[in-house]
CSV table of C-alpha atoms in Angstrom, one decimal:
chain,number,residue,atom,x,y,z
A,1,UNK,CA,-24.4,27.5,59.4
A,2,UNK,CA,-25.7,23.8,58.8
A,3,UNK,CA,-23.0,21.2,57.6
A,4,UNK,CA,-23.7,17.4,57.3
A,5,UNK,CA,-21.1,14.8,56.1
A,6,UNK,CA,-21.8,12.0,54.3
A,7,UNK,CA,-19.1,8.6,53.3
A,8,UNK,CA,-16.2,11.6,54.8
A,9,UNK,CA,-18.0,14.1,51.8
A,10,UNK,CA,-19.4,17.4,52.7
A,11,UNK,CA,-23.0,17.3,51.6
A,12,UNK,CA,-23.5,20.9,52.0
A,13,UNK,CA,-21.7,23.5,50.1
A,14,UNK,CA,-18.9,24.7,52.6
A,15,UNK,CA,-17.2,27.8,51.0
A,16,UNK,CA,-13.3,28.3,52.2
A,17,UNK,CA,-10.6,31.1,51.4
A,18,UNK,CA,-7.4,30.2,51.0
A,19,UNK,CA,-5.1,32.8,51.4
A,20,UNK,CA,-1.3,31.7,50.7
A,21,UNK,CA,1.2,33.0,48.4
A,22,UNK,CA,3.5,29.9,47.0
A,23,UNK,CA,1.6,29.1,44.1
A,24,UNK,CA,1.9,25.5,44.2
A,25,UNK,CA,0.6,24.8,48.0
A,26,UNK,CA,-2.5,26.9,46.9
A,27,UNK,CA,-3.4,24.9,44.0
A,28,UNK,CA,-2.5,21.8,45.5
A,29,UNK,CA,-4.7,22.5,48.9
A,30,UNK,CA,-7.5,23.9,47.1
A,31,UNK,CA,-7.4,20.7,44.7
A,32,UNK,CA,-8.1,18.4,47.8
A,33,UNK,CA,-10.6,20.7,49.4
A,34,UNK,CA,-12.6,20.7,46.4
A,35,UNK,CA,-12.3,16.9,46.3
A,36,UNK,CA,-14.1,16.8,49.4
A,37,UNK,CA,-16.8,19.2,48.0
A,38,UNK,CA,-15.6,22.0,49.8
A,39,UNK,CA,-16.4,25.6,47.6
A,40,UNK,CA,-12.8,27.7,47.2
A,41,UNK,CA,-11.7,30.8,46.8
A,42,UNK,CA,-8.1,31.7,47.1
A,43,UNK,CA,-5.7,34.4,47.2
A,44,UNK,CA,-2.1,35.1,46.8
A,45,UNK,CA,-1.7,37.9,49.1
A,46,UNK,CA,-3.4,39.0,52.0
A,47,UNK,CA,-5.1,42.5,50.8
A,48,UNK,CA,-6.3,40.5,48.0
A,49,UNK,CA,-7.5,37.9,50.3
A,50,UNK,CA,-9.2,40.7,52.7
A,51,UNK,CA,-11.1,41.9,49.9
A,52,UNK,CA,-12.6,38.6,49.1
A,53,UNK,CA,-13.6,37.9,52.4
A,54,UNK,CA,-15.3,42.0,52.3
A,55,UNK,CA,-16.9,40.6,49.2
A,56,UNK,CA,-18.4,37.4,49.7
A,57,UNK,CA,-19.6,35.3,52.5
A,58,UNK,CA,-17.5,32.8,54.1
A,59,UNK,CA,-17.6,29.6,56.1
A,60,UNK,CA,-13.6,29.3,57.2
A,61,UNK,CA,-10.6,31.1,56.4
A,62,UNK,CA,-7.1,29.7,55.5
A,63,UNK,CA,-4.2,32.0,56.2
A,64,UNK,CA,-0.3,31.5,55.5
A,65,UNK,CA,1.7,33.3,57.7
A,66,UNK,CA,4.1,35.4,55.4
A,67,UNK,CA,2.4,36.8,52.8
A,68,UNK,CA,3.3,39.7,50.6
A,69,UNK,CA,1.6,43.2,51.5
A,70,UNK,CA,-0.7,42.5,54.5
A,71,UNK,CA,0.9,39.2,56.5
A,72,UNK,CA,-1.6,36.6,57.7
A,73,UNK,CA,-1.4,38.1,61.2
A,74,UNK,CA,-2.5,41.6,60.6
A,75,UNK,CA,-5.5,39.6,57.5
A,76,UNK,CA,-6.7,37.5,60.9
A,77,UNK,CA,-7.0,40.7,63.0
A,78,UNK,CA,-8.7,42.7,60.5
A,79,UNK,CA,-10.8,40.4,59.9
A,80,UNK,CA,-11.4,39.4,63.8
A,81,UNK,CA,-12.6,43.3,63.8
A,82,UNK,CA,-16.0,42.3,62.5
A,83,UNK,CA,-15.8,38.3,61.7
A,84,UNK,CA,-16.2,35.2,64.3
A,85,UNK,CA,-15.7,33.2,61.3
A,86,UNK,CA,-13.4,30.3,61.6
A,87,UNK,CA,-9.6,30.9,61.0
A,88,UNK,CA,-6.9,28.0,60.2
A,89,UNK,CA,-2.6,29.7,60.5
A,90,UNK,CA,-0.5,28.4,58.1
A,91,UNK,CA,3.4,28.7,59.2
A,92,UNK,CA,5.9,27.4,57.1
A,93,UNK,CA,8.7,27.2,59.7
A,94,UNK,CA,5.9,26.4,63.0
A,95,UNK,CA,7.8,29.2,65.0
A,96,UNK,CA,6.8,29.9,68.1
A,97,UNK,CA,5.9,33.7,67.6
A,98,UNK,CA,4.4,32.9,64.3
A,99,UNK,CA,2.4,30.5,66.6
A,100,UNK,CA,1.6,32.9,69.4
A,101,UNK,CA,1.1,35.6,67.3
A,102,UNK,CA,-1.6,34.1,64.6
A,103,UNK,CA,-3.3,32.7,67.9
A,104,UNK,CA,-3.2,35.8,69.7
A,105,UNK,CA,-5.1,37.8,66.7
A,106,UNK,CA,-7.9,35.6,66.9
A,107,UNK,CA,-7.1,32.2,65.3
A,108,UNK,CA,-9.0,29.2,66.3
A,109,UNK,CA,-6.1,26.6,65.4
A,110,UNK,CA,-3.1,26.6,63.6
A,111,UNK,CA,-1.1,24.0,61.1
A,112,UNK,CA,2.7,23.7,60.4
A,113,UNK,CA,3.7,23.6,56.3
A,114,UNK,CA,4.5,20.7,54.9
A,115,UNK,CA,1.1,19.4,56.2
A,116,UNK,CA,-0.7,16.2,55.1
A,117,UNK,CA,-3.6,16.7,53.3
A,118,UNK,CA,-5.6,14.5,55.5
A,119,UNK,CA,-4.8,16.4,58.7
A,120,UNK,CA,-5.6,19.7,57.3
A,121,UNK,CA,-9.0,18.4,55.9
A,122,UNK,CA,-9.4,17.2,59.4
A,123,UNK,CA,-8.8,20.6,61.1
A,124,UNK,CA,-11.3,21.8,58.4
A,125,UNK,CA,-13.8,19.9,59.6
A,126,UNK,CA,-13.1,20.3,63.2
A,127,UNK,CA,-13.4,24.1,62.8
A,128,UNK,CA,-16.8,23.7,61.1
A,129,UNK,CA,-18.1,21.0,63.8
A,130,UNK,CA,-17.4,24.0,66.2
A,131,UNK,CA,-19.1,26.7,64.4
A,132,UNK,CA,-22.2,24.6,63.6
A,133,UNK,CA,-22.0,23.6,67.5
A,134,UNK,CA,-24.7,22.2,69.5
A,135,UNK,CA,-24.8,21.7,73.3
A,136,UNK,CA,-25.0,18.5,73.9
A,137,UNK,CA,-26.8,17.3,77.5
A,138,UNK,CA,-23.3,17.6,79.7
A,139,UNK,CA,-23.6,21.2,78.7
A,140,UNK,CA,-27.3,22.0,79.3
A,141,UNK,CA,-28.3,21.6,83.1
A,142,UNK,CA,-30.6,24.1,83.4
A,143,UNK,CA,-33.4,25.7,81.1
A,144,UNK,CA,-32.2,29.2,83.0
A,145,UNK,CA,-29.0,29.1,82.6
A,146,UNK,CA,-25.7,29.1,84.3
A,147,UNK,CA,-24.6,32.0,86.6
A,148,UNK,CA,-21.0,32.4,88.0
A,149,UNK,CA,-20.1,35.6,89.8
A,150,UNK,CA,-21.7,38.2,86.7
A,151,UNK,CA,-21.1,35.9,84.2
A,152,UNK,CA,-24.6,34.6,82.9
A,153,UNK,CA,-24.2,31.5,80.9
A,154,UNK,CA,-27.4,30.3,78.1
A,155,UNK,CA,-26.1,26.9,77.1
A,156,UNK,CA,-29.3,26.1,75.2
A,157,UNK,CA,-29.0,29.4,73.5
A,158,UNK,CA,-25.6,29.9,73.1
A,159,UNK,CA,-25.9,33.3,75.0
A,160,UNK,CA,-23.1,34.7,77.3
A,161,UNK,CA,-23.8,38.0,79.3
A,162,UNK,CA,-21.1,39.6,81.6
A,163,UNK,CA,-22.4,42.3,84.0
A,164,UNK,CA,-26.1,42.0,81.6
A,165,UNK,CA,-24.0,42.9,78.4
A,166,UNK,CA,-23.7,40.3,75.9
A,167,UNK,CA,-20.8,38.8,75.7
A,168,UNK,CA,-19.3,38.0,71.7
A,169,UNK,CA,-17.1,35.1,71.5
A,170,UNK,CA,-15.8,32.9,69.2
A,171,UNK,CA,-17.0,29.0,68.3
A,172,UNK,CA,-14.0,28.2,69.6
A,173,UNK,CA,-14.1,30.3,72.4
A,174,UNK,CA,-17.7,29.3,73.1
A,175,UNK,CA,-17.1,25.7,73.4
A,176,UNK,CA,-14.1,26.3,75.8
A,177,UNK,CA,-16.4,28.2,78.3
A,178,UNK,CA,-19.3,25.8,77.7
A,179,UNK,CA,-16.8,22.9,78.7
A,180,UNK,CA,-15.5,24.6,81.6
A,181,UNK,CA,-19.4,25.4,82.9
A,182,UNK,CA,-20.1,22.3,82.5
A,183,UNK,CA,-17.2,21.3,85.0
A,184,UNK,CA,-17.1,24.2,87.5
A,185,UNK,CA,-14.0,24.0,90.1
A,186,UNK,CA,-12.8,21.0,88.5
A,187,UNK,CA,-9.1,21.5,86.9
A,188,UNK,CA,-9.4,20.4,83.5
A,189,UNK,CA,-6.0,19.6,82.2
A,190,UNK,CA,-4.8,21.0,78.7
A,191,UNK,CA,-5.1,17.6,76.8
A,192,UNK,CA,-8.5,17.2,78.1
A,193,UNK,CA,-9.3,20.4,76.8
A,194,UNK,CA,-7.6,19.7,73.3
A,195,UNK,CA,-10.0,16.5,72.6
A,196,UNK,CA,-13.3,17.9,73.8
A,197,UNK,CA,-12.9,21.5,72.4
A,198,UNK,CA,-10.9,21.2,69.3
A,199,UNK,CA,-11.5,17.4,68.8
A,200,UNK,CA,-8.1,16.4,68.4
A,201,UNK,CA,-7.6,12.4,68.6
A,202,UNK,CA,-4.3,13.1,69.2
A,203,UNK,CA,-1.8,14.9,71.2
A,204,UNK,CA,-1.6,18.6,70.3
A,205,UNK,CA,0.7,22.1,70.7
A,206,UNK,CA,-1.2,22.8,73.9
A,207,UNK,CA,-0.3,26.7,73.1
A,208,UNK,CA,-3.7,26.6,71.3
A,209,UNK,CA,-5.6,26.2,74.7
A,210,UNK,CA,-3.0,28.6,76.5
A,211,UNK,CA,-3.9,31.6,73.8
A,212,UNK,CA,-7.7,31.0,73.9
A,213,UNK,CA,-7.9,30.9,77.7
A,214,UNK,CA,-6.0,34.0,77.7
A,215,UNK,CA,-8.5,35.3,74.7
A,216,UNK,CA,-11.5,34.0,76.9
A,217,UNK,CA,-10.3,35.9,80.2
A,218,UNK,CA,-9.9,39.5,78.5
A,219,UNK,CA,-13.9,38.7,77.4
A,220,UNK,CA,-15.5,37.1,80.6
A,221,UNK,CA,-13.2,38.4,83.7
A,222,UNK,CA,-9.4,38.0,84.0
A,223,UNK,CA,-10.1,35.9,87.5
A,224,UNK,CA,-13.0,33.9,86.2
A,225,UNK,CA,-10.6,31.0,84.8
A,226,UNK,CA,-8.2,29.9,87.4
A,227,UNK,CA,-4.6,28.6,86.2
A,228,UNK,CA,-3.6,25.6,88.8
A,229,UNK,CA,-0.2,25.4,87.5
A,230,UNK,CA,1.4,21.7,86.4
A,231,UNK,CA,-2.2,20.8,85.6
A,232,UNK,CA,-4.2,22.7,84.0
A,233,UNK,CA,-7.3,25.7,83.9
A,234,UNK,CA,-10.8,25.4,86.3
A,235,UNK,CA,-13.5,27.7,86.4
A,236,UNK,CA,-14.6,29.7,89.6
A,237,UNK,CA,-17.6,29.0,91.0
């Protein structure tokens, strides 16, 4: 997926579902998406919201928390079951197991309603930035690769073997192993991790880093990604 930005626009045609059920956030959120050029699609419940994403293609998915039928936790699993595609939580109340449970079923990042407009837009585009990602030269050090223990990193190609067997992960997922490869055994501390993985300019709920490292371990080797505790995560040499 290619996007480009132009004057804070999206120049490229970005399509997003929004899945939430109070009528009035969804028209109101979708209004300002489409103001930045975003594409929407939206939904007030989340079987309705599973069958448009069966239906049509994609680019990041907005889920409220409660929703009536099929709650945005089980919609982010199901869709988790065959989709790497970017997924925003929406909670209402910005409860902690509403938190650890959307990020636990495979959510790249998570939002607390009421929400200003411009910090969603901005998590919007930080979950695109990561699925579009390239490595830059910090991450590339050699054309072969990056081997640690039997995990076989491609940062050039954005390949990652375990044991030979391919390895599926996640944008968000992806860019937290890259960043750790590209500083193995150093302890990278959760706020480090929070501005060079999920660009935030800004101190954030460092439970987002805690639930994808935990994601990224149950893929690549529960001892690969050391916890030094009061500081932060490092990756085994």
């Amino acid at each position: 997926m290619s996007v480009s930005e132009v004057g804070g626009r999206v120049s490229a045609p970005v399509t997003v579902l929004l899945v939430e059920d109070d009528e009035v956030i969804r028209k109101t959120v979708g209004m300002v998406l489409e103001r930045y050029g975003y594409r929407v699609s939206t939904a007030g419940d989340g079987l309705t919201g599973l069958e448009l994403f069966r239906e049509e293609r994609h680019d990041v998915l907005l889920l409220d928390v409660m929703l009536p039928g099929l709650d945005g936790i089980g919609l982010c699993r199901q869709v988790r079951e065959w989709s790497l595609v970017p997924i925003l939580m929406m909670s209402a109340r910005g409860d902690a197991l509403d938190v650890v449970s959307g990020l636990e079923a495979g959510a790249d990042d998570y939002v607390v309603k009421p929400v200003d407009t411009s910090v969603l837009v901005a998590r919007v585009r930080s979950l695109l930035r990561r699925a579009s990602f390239a490595p830059g030269p910090e991450h590339v050090q050699e054309a072969t690769g990056l081997a640690f223990g039997d995990l076989a990193i491609d940062p050039q190609g954005l390949e990652v073997r375990r044991a030979g067997e391919v390895v599926e992960l996640a944008p968000t997922e992806l860019r937290l192993l890259l960043e750790f490869a590209a500083n193995p055994g150093i302890v990278l501390d959760r706020q480090t991790l929070l501005r060079n993985v999920w660009d935030y300019g800004w101190d954030g709920d460092s439970r987002v880093v805690d639930l994808c490292v935990q994601r990224l371990r149950k893929k690549i080797g529960a001892d690969r990604i050391e916890t030094v505790r009061g500081f932060g995560y490092k990756l085994r040499r």
